[in-house]
Amino acid sequence: MAHEDAQEDTVRGADDTDRLDEAVPPDGSVQPEPEVDEDGLTADDPGIAGSRTRRPAAEVAPPGGFVGSLKFAWAVLTSMRTAIILLLLLAVAAIPGGILPQRPVNPFAVTTWLANHTKTGPFLDKIGMFDAYHTPWFSSIYLLLFVSLVGCIVPRTSVYLRALRAPAAAPPRPVSRMSGAVSYAASAPSEELLTRAQLAMRKRRYRVRRVGDVVCAERGYTRELGNLTFHVALLGVLMAVGYGSLLGHSGSAVVVEGQGFSNTLTQYDDISAGAAFNGQLDPFSVKLDAFHVAYETGPVQRGAAREFKADVTVTTPSGTRADSIEVNKPLSIGSSQVNLVGHGYAAVVTVRDGNGNVAYTGPVVFQPLDSNLKSVGAINVPDARPQRLGLQGYFLPTASVGQMGPVSLFPEALSPELFLTAWAGPPKAETGQPQSVFTLDTTGMTQLTQNGDLLRLKLAPGDSYVLPDGLGLVTFDGWKRWVKLQVSSTPGMGAILAFVLLAVAGMAVSLSVKPRRAWIMVSGGEAWSAGADRVDGRSGVGDEISAVAAELGLEKPPPGP
Amino acid sequence: MTVASFSALAVVTAAVLYLLALSLHALEWAMARHVEVSTASVATGTKGGVAVLDKPSDTAVRPEKADMYGRMGFSLTILAAAVNVAGIVARGIAAHRAPWGNMYEFITTAAVVVAVLYVLGVWKWHLRWLGLPVTLLGAVLNGLAATVFYVAVAPLVPALHSVWFMIHILAAIISGAAFSIGGVAAILYLVVARAERRGTVKGYLAMLPGSDGIDRISYRVLAFAFPLWTFTIAAGAIWAEYAWGRYWGWDPKETWSLVAWVVFAGYLHARATAGWRGTRAAWLAILGFALFWWNFIGVNLVFAGLHSYAGI
């Protein structure tokens, strides 16, 4: 909201004196109770602080009629109090999504959470708690906030433009009678002193003008400029983000070493696209030649990743080249960015069916479950005859069997093993329904047993296992690595960045510039000075005036009673 | 002794030194318990405290003993900060990288930045009255680092191999340190403002600048921290675009950073609004301060997000 200055809020109760406008004596001493509001900033004060003439909503009775109600609603919406409440509401509304798992981030965690909370889960789901940032209640808060912001920026901009053209403010009363005024004995003729005072203030980058025997000086106009810039830039950020999410897309695909990915919709494992995404994808393909991983083998952080590097061959309409993708070095192709967002192991297996034919051969992607890459996966062999086959279980890069069953002790494939259970069933017509690639749909299948126990296969690379009842043969040929590539396009990214930088710059200016007014009066062998710090939380005008007085050779007054 | 073990020892030593400094500042407060309402605090009262801000308490009755303990506490704080710096530099040397790669390194560096900002503040704005809360922060941050968050020196995971590692994290550390100083000043503000309302400003409170002065210091520090925090979030978003292919993904860390940001934005607006400035604004500053540390400690330990590195 563009309402950062105290003066801007026109509500001034009896106990709400605007202490900011009190004049400060140059020596910084404390005055007895200063007179309240002596600089009298009024609604049409051309000061740096914008002046919104609108009354506080709470004190305005809703006028009759439709238009009146609208005006009232606008006044309420754009008031500073509402802005604060909306900001706090936004903070509160952002919290559930920071606590509960979110579908767009981690759908699996949401499913687990719902399964564990059967009572509260469905209700929370209904009110959108698992996709909190796309709910109507979240959107409405930030949209209201931005409406309120616009309602604030527009009037303040015109006030600011007027203030820019205005000359330095005249003292609201004779300088000698202002609170905190300091008097000196004039050290030189009045005219000379006034001219030198003007020069001195100009040198300090004040806007200066002469009114009679008073030099009026004012500075700090960039504060409100920074303030307005920040708030306008915020609007810009929101619009650029909206533009990018409307037209952009992001999808991912798992690619096993030796395989490729071409940037067409059908090759994505999942995709999310904005409402206005036109389906146009940059034409390219990426082949994963090799994926290099290094893990910490020392005693500290053993098993932590130390290197991820994917060697790829990129083919675009203009040719083919070798390149690489690392975690912090995505590939840029046209308007697309290709990131390395995940990796894991694929078990290369061959399954021969009961008839002796190869029913499946190739890499099967396993999904990592923990940091040592214990991975889960399923081998679906629908074409096996006479019975179709299915296997599911774990890939363990450094296998060991503990009390809790098979575990992996290290993420590198030092002694990889497959632990599988097997299923068989009569052939089934293809339904075309999507299935999870990591779990087996066992409907219509029975789990294989041997000697009354459930059959468990434990295979090292090169091992084969003959399934009971002549159902077939499973061979663990070896393993490969896979990477998950994310391809995304976000139009307007440059604009987002530019607006964010503009916002930070504007904010820094608005929070650091100190607007001040100062007056020096010389008359009849005497001189007076007074000044005012014009924003909350800033001080120092007194010191500055003292310095100017010293430059002018004005004698400091003897310590008063 | 290896460089790494020197670093660990220096952090523990710094924690103990901050604790000693804290005790001296506690003595300073205790020695001032007989101070009655001073001229300064009468004058500052509820308003008009403008002047005291930059040169506080010259007129206050400052018992000699309290002053002595205060000066001793401050000297010890400088020593503690120096040892703290040595610990972090040694950590960086041992790790052959910037020492900001995990919670231990973040929190010890944050303690140093708190101390450095405080020493600068004492030098430029006579902020020695913040000695007690600042040494408390130093002792708590380094103490937590040594006991809870300690991890041995190790290289970085690939996700942190980026120039943004330095930029983003250092900005976060400095804003966190400034939020902390602004936050403890806001707490002091509430204490003093309450005493002023009740007319019970005495003891050490009478030696502090008036509530207006404390408020102003709190604001200045927070007004410095807020743009920096905005920059931290923006730099994080740029880095996220490189590392994860999206600039904003509502990761728990991102979400809570935004919540803290919004609360501080609320604080800045509250300061300029009748009915909100003063007490309510101070509460918002304290809330923002708490949210920052929750986002650092709570979010890392409670939620599995993309910002979890090196176990802790």
XYZ file of N, CA, C and O in Angstrom, chain A residues 179 192 283 287 304 340 468:
28
model
N 8.031 26.251 17.761
C 8.600 25.500 18.870
C 9.955 24.981 18.440
O 10.146 24.551 17.315
N 23.424 39.569 3.485
C 24.546 38.667 3.241
C 24.267 37.303 3.874
O 24.455 36.252 3.255
N 10.636 -26.735 -30.683
C 10.993 -28.047 -31.227
C 12.439 -28.401 -30.881
O 13.368 -27.751 -31.344
N 18.848 -36.099 -25.720
C 19.169 -37.497 -25.463
C 20.122 -37.550 -24.274
O 21.097 -36.805 -24.218
N 25.952 -37.986 1.125
C 25.390 -36.760 0.562
C 25.883 -36.598 -0.879
O 27.002 -36.976 -1.210
N 17.306 -30.055 -14.431
C 17.499 -31.383 -13.876
C 16.841 -31.367 -12.497
O 17.316 -30.694 -11.600
N 7.683 -70.232 -10.392
C 7.074 -71.558 -10.206
C 5.975 -71.824 -11.230
O 5.502 -70.891 -11.904
